[in-house]
XYZ file of C-alpha atoms in Angstrom:
597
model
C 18.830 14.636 5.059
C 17.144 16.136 8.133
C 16.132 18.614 5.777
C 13.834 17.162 3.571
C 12.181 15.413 6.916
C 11.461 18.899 8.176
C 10.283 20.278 4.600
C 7.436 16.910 4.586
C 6.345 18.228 8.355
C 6.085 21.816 7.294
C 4.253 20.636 4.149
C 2.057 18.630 5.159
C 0.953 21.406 8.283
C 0.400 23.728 6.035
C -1.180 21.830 3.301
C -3.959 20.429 5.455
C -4.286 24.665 6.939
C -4.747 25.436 3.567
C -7.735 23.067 2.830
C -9.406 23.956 6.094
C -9.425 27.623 4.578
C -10.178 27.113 1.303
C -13.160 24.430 1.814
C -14.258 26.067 5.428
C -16.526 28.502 3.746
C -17.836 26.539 0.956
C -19.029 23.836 3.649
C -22.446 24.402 4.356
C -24.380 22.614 7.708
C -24.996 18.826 7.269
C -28.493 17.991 6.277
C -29.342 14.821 7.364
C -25.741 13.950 6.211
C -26.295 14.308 2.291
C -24.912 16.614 -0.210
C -28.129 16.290 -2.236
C -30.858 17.320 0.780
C -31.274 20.491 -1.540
C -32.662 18.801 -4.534
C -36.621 19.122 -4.597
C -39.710 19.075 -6.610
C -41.850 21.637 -7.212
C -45.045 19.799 -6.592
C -44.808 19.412 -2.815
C -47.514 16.545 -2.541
C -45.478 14.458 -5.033
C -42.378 14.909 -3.273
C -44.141 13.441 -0.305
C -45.327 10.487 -1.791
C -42.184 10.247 -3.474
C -40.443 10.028 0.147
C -42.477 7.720 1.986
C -41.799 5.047 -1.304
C -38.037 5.757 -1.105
C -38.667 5.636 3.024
C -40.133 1.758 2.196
C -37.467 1.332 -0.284
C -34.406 1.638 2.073
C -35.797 -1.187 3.967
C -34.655 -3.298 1.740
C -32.092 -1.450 -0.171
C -28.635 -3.295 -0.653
C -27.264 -0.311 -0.180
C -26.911 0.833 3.846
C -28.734 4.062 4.602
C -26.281 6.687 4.857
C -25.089 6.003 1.522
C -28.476 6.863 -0.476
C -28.453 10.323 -0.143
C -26.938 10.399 -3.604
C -29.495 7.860 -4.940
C -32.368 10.253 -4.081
C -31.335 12.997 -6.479
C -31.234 10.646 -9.468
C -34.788 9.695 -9.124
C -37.288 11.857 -10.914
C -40.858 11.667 -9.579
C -43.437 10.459 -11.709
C -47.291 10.603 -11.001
C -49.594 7.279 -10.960
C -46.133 5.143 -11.579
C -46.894 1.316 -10.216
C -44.833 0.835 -7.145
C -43.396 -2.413 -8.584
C -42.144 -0.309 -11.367
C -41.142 2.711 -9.320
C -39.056 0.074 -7.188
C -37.792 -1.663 -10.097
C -36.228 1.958 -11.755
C -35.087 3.203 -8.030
C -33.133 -0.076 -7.904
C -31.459 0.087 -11.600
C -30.611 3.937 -11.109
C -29.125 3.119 -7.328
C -26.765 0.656 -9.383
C -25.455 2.677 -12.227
C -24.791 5.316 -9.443
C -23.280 3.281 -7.378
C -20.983 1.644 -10.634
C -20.232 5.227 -11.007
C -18.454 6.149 -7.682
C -16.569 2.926 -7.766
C -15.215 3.311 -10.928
C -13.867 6.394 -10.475
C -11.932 5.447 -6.925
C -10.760 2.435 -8.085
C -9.326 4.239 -11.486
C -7.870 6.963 -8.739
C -6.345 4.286 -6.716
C -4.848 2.518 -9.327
C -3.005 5.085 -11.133
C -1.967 5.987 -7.009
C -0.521 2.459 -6.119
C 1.165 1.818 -9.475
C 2.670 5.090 -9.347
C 5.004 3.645 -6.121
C 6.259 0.718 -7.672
C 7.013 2.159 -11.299
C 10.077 4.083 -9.919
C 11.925 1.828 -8.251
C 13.824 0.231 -11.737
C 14.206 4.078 -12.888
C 16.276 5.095 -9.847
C 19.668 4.205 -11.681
C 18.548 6.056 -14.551
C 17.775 9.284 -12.745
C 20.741 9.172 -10.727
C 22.855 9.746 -14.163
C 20.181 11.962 -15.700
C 20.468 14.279 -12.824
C 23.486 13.668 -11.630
C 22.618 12.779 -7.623
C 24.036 10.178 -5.416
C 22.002 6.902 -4.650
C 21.651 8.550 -0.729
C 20.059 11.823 -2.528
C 17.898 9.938 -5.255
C 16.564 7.069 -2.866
C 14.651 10.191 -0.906
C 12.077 10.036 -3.862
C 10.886 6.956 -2.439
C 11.361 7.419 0.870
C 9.566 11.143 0.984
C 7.097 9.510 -0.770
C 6.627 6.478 1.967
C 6.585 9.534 4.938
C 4.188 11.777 3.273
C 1.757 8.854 2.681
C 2.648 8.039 6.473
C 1.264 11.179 6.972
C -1.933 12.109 5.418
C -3.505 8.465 5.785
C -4.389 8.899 9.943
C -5.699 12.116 9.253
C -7.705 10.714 6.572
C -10.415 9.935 8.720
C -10.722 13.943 10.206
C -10.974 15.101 6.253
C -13.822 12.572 5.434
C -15.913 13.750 8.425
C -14.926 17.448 7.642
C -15.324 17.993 3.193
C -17.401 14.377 2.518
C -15.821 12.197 0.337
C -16.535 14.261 -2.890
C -14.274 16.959 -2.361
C -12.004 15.175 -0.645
C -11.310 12.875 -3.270
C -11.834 15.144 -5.683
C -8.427 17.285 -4.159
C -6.582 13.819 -3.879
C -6.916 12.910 -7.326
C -6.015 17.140 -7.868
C -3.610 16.647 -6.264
C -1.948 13.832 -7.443
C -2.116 14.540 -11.232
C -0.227 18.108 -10.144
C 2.547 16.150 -8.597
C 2.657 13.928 -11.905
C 2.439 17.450 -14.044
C 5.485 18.512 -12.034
C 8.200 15.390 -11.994
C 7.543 14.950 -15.797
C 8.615 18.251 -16.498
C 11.235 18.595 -13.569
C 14.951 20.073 -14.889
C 16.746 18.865 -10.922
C 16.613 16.960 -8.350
C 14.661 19.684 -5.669
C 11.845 20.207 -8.259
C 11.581 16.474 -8.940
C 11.137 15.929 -4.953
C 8.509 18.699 -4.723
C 6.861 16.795 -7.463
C 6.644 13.567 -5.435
C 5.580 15.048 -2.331
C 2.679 17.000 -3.919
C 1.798 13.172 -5.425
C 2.506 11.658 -2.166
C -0.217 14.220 -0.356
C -2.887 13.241 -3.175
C -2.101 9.363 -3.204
C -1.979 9.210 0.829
C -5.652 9.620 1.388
C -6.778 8.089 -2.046
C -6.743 4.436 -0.275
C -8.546 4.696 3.283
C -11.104 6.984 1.197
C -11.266 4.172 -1.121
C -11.905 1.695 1.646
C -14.730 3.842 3.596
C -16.926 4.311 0.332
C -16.639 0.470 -0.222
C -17.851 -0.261 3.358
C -20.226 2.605 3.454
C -22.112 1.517 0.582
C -22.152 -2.454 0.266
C -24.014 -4.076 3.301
C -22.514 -7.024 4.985
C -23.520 -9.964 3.012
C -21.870 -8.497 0.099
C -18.896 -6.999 1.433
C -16.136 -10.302 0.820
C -17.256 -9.496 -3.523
C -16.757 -6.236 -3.127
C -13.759 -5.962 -1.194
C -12.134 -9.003 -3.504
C -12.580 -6.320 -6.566
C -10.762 -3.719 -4.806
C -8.104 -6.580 -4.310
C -7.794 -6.221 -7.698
C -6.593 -2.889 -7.784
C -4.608 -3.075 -4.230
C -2.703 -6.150 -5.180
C -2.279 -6.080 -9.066
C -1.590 -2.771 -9.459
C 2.357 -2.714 -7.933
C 2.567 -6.469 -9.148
C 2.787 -5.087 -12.895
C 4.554 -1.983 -11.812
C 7.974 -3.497 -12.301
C 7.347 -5.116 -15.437
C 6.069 -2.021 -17.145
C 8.757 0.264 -15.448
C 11.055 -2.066 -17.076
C 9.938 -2.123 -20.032
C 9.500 1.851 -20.423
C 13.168 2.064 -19.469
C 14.638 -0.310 -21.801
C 13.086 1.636 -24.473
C 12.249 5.348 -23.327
C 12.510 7.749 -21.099
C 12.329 8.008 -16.824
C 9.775 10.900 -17.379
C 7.198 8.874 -19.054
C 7.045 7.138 -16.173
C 5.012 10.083 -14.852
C 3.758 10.823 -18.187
C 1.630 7.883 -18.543
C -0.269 8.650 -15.110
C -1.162 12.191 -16.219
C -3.693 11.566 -18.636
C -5.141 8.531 -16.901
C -5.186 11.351 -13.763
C -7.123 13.970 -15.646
C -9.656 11.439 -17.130
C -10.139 10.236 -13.711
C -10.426 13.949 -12.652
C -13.062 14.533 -15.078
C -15.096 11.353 -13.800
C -14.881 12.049 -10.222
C -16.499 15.722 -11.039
C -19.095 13.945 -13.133
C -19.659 10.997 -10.665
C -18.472 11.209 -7.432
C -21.428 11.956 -4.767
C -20.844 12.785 -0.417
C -21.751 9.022 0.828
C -20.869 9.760 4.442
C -22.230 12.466 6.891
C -20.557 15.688 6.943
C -20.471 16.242 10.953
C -17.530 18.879 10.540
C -15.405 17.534 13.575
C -12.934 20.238 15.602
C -9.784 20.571 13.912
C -7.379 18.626 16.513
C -4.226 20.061 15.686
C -2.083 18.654 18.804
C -3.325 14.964 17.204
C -2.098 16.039 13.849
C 1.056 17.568 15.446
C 1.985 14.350 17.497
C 0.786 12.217 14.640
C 3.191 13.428 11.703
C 6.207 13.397 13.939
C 5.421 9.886 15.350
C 4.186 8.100 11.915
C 6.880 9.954 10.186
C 9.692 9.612 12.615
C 8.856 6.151 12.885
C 8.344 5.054 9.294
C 11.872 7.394 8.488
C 13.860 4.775 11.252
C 12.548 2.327 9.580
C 13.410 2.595 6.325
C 16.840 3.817 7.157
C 17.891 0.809 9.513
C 17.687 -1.669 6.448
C 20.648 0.046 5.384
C 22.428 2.029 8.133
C 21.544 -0.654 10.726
C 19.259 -0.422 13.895
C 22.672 1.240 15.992
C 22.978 3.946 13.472
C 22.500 7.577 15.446
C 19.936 8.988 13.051
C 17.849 5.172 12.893
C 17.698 5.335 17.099
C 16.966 9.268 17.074
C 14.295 8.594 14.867
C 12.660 5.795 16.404
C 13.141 7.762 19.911
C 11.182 10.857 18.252
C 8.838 8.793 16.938
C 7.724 6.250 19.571
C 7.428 9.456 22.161
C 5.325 11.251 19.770
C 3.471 8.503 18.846
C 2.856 7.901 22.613
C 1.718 11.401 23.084
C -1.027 11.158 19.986
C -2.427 7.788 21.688
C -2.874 9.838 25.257
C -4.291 12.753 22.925
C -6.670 10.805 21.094
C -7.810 8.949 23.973
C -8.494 11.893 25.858
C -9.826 14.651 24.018
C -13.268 14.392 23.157
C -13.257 14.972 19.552
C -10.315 13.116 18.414
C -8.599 13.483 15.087
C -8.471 9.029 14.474
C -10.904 7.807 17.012
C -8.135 4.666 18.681
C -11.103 3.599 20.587
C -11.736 1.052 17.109
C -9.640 -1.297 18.658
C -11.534 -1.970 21.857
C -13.818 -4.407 19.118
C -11.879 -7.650 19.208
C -11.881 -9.142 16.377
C -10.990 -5.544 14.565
C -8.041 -5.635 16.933
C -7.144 -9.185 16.190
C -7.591 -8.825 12.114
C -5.420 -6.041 12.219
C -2.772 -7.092 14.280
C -2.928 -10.835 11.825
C -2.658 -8.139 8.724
C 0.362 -6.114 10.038
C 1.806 -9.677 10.547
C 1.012 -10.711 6.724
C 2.128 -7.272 5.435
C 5.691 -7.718 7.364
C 6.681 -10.931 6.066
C 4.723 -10.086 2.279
C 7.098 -6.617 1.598
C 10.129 -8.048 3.185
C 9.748 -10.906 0.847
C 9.329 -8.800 -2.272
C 12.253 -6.694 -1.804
C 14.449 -9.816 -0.936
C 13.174 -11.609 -4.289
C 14.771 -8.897 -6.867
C 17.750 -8.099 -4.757
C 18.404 -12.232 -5.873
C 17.043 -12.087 -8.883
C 19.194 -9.148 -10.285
C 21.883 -8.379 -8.229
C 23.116 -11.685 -7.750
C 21.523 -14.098 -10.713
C 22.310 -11.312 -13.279
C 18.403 -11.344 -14.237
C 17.405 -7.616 -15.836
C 14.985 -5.848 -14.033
C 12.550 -6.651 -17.079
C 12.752 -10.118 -16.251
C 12.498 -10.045 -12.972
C 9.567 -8.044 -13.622
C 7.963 -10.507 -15.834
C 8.402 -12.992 -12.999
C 5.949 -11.385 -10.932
C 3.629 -11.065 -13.537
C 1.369 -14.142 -13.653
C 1.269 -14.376 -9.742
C -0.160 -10.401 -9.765
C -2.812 -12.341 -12.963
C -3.489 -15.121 -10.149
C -4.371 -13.005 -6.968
C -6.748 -11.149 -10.063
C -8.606 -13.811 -10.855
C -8.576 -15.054 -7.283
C -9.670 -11.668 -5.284
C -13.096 -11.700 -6.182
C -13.574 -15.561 -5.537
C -12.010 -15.417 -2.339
C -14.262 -12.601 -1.587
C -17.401 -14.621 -2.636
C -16.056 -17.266 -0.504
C -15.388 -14.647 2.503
C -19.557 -13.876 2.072
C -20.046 -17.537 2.306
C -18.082 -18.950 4.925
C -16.223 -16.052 6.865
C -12.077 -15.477 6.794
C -11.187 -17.909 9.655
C -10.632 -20.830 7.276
C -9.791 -18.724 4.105
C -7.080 -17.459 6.470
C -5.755 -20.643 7.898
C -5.779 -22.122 4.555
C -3.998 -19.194 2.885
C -1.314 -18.692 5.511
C -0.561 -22.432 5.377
C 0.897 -22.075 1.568
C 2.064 -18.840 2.599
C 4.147 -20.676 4.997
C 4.724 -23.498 3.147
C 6.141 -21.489 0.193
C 8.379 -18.998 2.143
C 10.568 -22.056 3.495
C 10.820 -23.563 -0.211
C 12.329 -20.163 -0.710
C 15.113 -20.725 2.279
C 16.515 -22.927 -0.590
C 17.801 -20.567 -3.308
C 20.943 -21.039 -4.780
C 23.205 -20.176 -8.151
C 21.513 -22.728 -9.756
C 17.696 -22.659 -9.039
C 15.715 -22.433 -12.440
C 13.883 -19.481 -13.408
C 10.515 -21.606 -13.711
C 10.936 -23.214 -10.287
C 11.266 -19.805 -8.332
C 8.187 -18.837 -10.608
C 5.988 -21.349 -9.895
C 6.840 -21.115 -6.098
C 6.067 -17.315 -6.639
C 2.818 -18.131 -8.277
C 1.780 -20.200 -5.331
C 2.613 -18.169 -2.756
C 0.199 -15.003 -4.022
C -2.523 -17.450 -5.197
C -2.220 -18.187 -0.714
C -1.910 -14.478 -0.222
C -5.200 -14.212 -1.924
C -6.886 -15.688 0.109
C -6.077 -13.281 3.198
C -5.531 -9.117 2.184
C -8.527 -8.286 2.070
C -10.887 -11.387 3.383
C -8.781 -10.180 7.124
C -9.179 -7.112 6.587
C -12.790 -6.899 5.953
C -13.968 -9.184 8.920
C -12.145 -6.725 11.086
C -14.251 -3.906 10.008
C -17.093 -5.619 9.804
C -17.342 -5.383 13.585
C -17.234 -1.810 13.540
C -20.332 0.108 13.748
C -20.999 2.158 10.790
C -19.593 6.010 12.105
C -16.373 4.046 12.724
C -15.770 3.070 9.571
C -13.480 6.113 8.097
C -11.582 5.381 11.107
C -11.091 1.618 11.053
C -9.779 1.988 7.735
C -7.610 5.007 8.337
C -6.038 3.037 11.689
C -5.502 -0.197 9.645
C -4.201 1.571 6.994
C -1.775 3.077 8.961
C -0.895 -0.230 10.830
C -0.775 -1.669 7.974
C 2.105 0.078 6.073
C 4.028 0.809 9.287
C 4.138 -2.798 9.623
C 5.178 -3.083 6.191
C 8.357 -0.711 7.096
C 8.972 -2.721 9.854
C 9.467 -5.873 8.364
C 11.364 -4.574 5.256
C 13.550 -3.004 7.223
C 14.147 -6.367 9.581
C 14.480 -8.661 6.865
C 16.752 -6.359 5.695
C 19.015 -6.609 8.664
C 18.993 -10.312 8.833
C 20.063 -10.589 5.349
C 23.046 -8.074 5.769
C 23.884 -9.502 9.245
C 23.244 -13.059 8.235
C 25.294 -12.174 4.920
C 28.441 -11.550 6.877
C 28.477 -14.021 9.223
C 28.247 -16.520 6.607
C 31.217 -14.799 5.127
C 33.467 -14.369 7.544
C 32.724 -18.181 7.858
C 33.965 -18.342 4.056
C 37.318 -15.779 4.623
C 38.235 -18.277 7.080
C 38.596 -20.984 4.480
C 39.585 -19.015 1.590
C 43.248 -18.573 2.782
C 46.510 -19.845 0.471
C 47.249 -22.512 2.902
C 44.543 -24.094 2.163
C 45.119 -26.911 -0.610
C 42.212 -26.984 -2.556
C 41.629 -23.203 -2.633
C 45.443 -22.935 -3.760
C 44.948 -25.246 -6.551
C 41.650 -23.398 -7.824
C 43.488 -20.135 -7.882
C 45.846 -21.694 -9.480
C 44.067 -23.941 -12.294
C 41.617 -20.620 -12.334
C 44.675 -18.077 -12.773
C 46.377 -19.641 -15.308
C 43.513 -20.220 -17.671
C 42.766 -15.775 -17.639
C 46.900 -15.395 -17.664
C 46.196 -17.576 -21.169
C 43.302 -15.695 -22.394
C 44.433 -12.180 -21.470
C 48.475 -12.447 -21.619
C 49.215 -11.750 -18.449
C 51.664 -13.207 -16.116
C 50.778 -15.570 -14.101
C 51.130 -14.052 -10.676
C 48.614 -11.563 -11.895
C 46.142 -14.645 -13.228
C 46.702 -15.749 -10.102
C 45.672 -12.281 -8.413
C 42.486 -12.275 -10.793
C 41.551 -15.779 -9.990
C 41.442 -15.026 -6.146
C 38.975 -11.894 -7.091
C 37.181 -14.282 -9.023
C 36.705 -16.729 -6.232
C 36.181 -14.077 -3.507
C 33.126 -12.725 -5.572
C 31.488 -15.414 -6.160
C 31.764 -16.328 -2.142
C 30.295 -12.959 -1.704
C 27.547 -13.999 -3.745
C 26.965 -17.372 -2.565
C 26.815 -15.461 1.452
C 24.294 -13.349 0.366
C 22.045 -15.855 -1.368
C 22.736 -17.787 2.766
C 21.395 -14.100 3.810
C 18.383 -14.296 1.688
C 17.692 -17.877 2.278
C 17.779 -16.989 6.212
C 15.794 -13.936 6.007
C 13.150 -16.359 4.561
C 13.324 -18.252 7.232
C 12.308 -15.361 9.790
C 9.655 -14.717 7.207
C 8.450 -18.039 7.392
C 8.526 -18.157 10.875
C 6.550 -14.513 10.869
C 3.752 -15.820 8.614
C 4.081 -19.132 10.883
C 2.905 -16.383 13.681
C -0.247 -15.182 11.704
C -1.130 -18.691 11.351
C -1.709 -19.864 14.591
C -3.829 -16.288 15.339
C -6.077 -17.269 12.255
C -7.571 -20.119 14.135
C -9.048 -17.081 16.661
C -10.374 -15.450 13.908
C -14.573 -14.788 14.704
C -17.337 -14.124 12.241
C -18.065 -10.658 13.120
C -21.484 -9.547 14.302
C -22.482 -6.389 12.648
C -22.373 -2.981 15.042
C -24.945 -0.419 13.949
């Protein structure tokens, strides 16, 4: 296994080496920050005139200043034009060109998130196709998780350096490759190449995503436009297991990546059409001890994690890891803080209520993914459910937190995300403990409807949190904030998986042990189970009835087994109640931000 860790370093090194070279001599000297500072008309007078109405324009442009550089080159000047009307078309052309940037991320992002959560049901599938243990195959998942671990603090560094054109431009590139290559993989070593070329695309898709959205909405309309992007970040891997399920049951594993390419290339074609440099290019020193300390301490530390949910926290290779990756990740914070052109500027958190957001976010994302891979191991390895159905479960909360992302944001524009918080955590709270009572017989509507509820709270807080955090930050932090709360983010998300995890398999086994200690012959009413039990199969499958009696007790021991692990679930709930319980007491400390400039 250390292998493939070693291959992702080496990768990624060289990978971000190789887009140094290959964009270092096509990058030209910032002017003024834009891309577009070379477009001009020949008539020098009118371009004068046409600059001091665009200079009164940006006063009171909804869009914030550094992000109108692209507006400026769709403008054509046009002599004796009414300033009412000249305002009027600036305006309508700053929208469409603004509609066209976001569409294209969020079609990028989209194809990027649901492309995690479509392989999970497949893994079975490709583990006969290919012929790999489940230890081998679950490395398409986990590379996946450390490349992405990777390339998002570093995200920051390649905004500043190529503009978010290029940048995103590669990432979708990227991506689509990776797709290319899994569809048409023949083993197990070309399908992993595929996923880590995907991984290296998808990784920087999201921050970049996030740093358009805050460089080009102003404050007051932030909460809308960060609700629509909740759209994509929170619907997206909701329906991922309900079409992977589907596809299964009736095709292939490889159209799994099939269905990505095309919406990859389209998205490809857009971004070339549409996409436009909204930050400043201030091409930043290359910080390569950062980006040295940072891959082995994100992806030592998100590798630990994922392996202690099933090796357990004592396991050699779990505590190496976490060793390797805490001192590394030490040795990036003293690097960053000390060098004066750091690769992910830490000094973000010094704002407070950026610091507190993200810590209450980390919090929500820890109990939120532990929760949702404790929900299907109930659903299907112990209720029987298929993953199709357990799929379709999902499916109308991921509809609710759609319809409720952009009305929370409108709400977060109205009223701040103190009390969208508290009110969200409380049936976040409120819900987890109503799942600390599952059992063989709760109803398939009843853990739905619970389900429901508890993403119509969680709509309320992923983004509304998250955007009065960065907020604070003044506007050259904001590729930052986002690539450090990114990066908190999903770490955290590791983390609590991998806890929840634990107290499910620990919990699972002390429960029964408690159970071996009453299943025993001498006791009477076990004894007469067996027995009722053992001669009903020695009936039905004319056997004798020692060995009905022998098949009874198997019977009886795995359902036990079952009923312990649903008593592992139902505790782990309770931690993750008592987690979200956490974030709600920090909401109440929650500020409306004052915007930095």
């Amino acid at each position: 296994m250390s292998i493939y860790i070693t291959v992702y370093v080496i990768f990624s090194l060289l990978l971000l080496l190789f887009l140094n070279f290959l964009f270092k001599k096509k990058n030209r000297k910032p002017r003024n920050g834009s891309a577009y500072d070379s477009t001009s008309v020949p008539q020098e007078e009118n371009r004068k005139n046409m600059e001091e109405q665009v200079t009164d324009l940006l006063k009171e442009s909804a869009i914030p200043e550094p992000a109108l550089e692209y507006v400026e080159a769709d403008v054509e000047p046009i002599e004796d034009m009414e300033p009412q009307t000249l305002s009027r078309m600036k305006e309508s052309k700053k929208e469409v060109g603004k509609g066209k940037i976001l569409t294209a991320l969020m079609l990028g992002a989209f194809v990027a998130i649901l492309n995690q959560t479509l392989l999970n049901v497949a893994i079975p599938h490709i583990m006969a196709d290919l012929n790999v243990s489940a230890t081998t195959v679950q490395w398409l998942s986990t590379g996946y998780m450390l490349v992405n671990g990777i390339c998002i603090p570093i995200t920051a560094y390649l905004i500043e350096k190529f503009g978010t054109r290029k940048l995103f431009i590669t990432a979708i590139l990227l991506f689509t490759i990776g797709s290319f290559i899994c569809s048409f993989s023949t083993n197990f070593s070309f399908l992993m190449v595929g996923r880590i070329v995907q991984a290296t695309g998808a990784g920087v898709i999201m921050p970049l995503l996030m740093t358009v959205f805050f460089t080009i909405f102003p404050p007051e309309k932030r909460g809308m436009a960060m609700g629509m992007m909740g759209i994509v970040m929170l619907f997206a891997p909701a329906i991922g297991p309900t079409l992977s399920g589907w596809l299964i049951a009736h095709f292939s594993w490889r159209l799994l990546f099939d269905i990505v390419i095309p919406i990859g290339l389209l998205d490809l074609i857009l971004s070339f059409l549409w996409m436009r440099d909204v930050t400043k290019i201030t091409n930043p020193k290359f910080d390569f001890p950062g980006l040295l300390f940072s891959t082995l301490g994100f992806g030592f530390l998100l590798y630990g994690f994922s392996e202690a949910g099933s090796k357990g926290w004592s396991s050699t290779t779990v505590v190496i890891s976490l060793i390797i990756g805490i001192v590394a990740l030490i040795a990036f914070v003293i690097r960053e803080l000390s060098t004066e052109n750091p690769m992910l500027e830490l000094r973000v958190f010094k704002y407070d209520i950026f610091a507190l957001t993200t810590i209450i976010s980390m919090i929500i994302n820890m109990a939120m993914f532990g929760a949702m891979i404790l929900l299907p191991i109930y659903l299907q390895n112990i209720r029987g459910f298929s993953a199709l159905e357990s799929g379709l479960l999902l499916l109308p909360g991921a509809i609710v937190m759609g319809i409720m992302s952009p009305i929370s944001g409108a709400l977060f524009d109205k009223i701040g995300a103190r009390w969208l918080a508290v009110v969200g955590l409380t049936i976040t709270v409120i819900t987890s403990w109503q799942f600390t009572t599952l059992s063989m017989t709760t109803s398939y509507s009843h853990i739905l409807l619970l389900y429901v509820m508890r993403m119509f709270g969680m709509s309320f807080l992923m983004m509304t949190v998250m955007t009065e955090g960065l907020n604070q930050l003044p506007r050259h932090l904001g590729s930052h904030g986002t690539a450090a709360s990114n990066t908190a983010r999903q770490i955290a998300g590791s983390i609590g998986t991998a806890f929840l995890v634990t107290v499910m398999s620990t919990r699972q086994g002390v429960h029964m042990g408690q159970y071996s200690n009453l299943i025993t012959s001498t006791n009477p009413f076990i004894a007469g189970k067996v027995s009722q039990i053992g001669q009903g199969i020695a009936a039905l499958a004319h056997v004798p009835a020692a060995a009905g009696n022998q098949l009874g007790l198997y019977m009886i021991y795995g359902q036990t087994m079952k009923q312990a692990t649903i008593e592992g679930i139902n505790d782990s709930f309770v931690v993750a109640t008592g987690i979200a319980a956490v974030a709600l007491v920090l909401a109440f400390f929650i500020k409306r931000a004052r915007i930095k400039e």
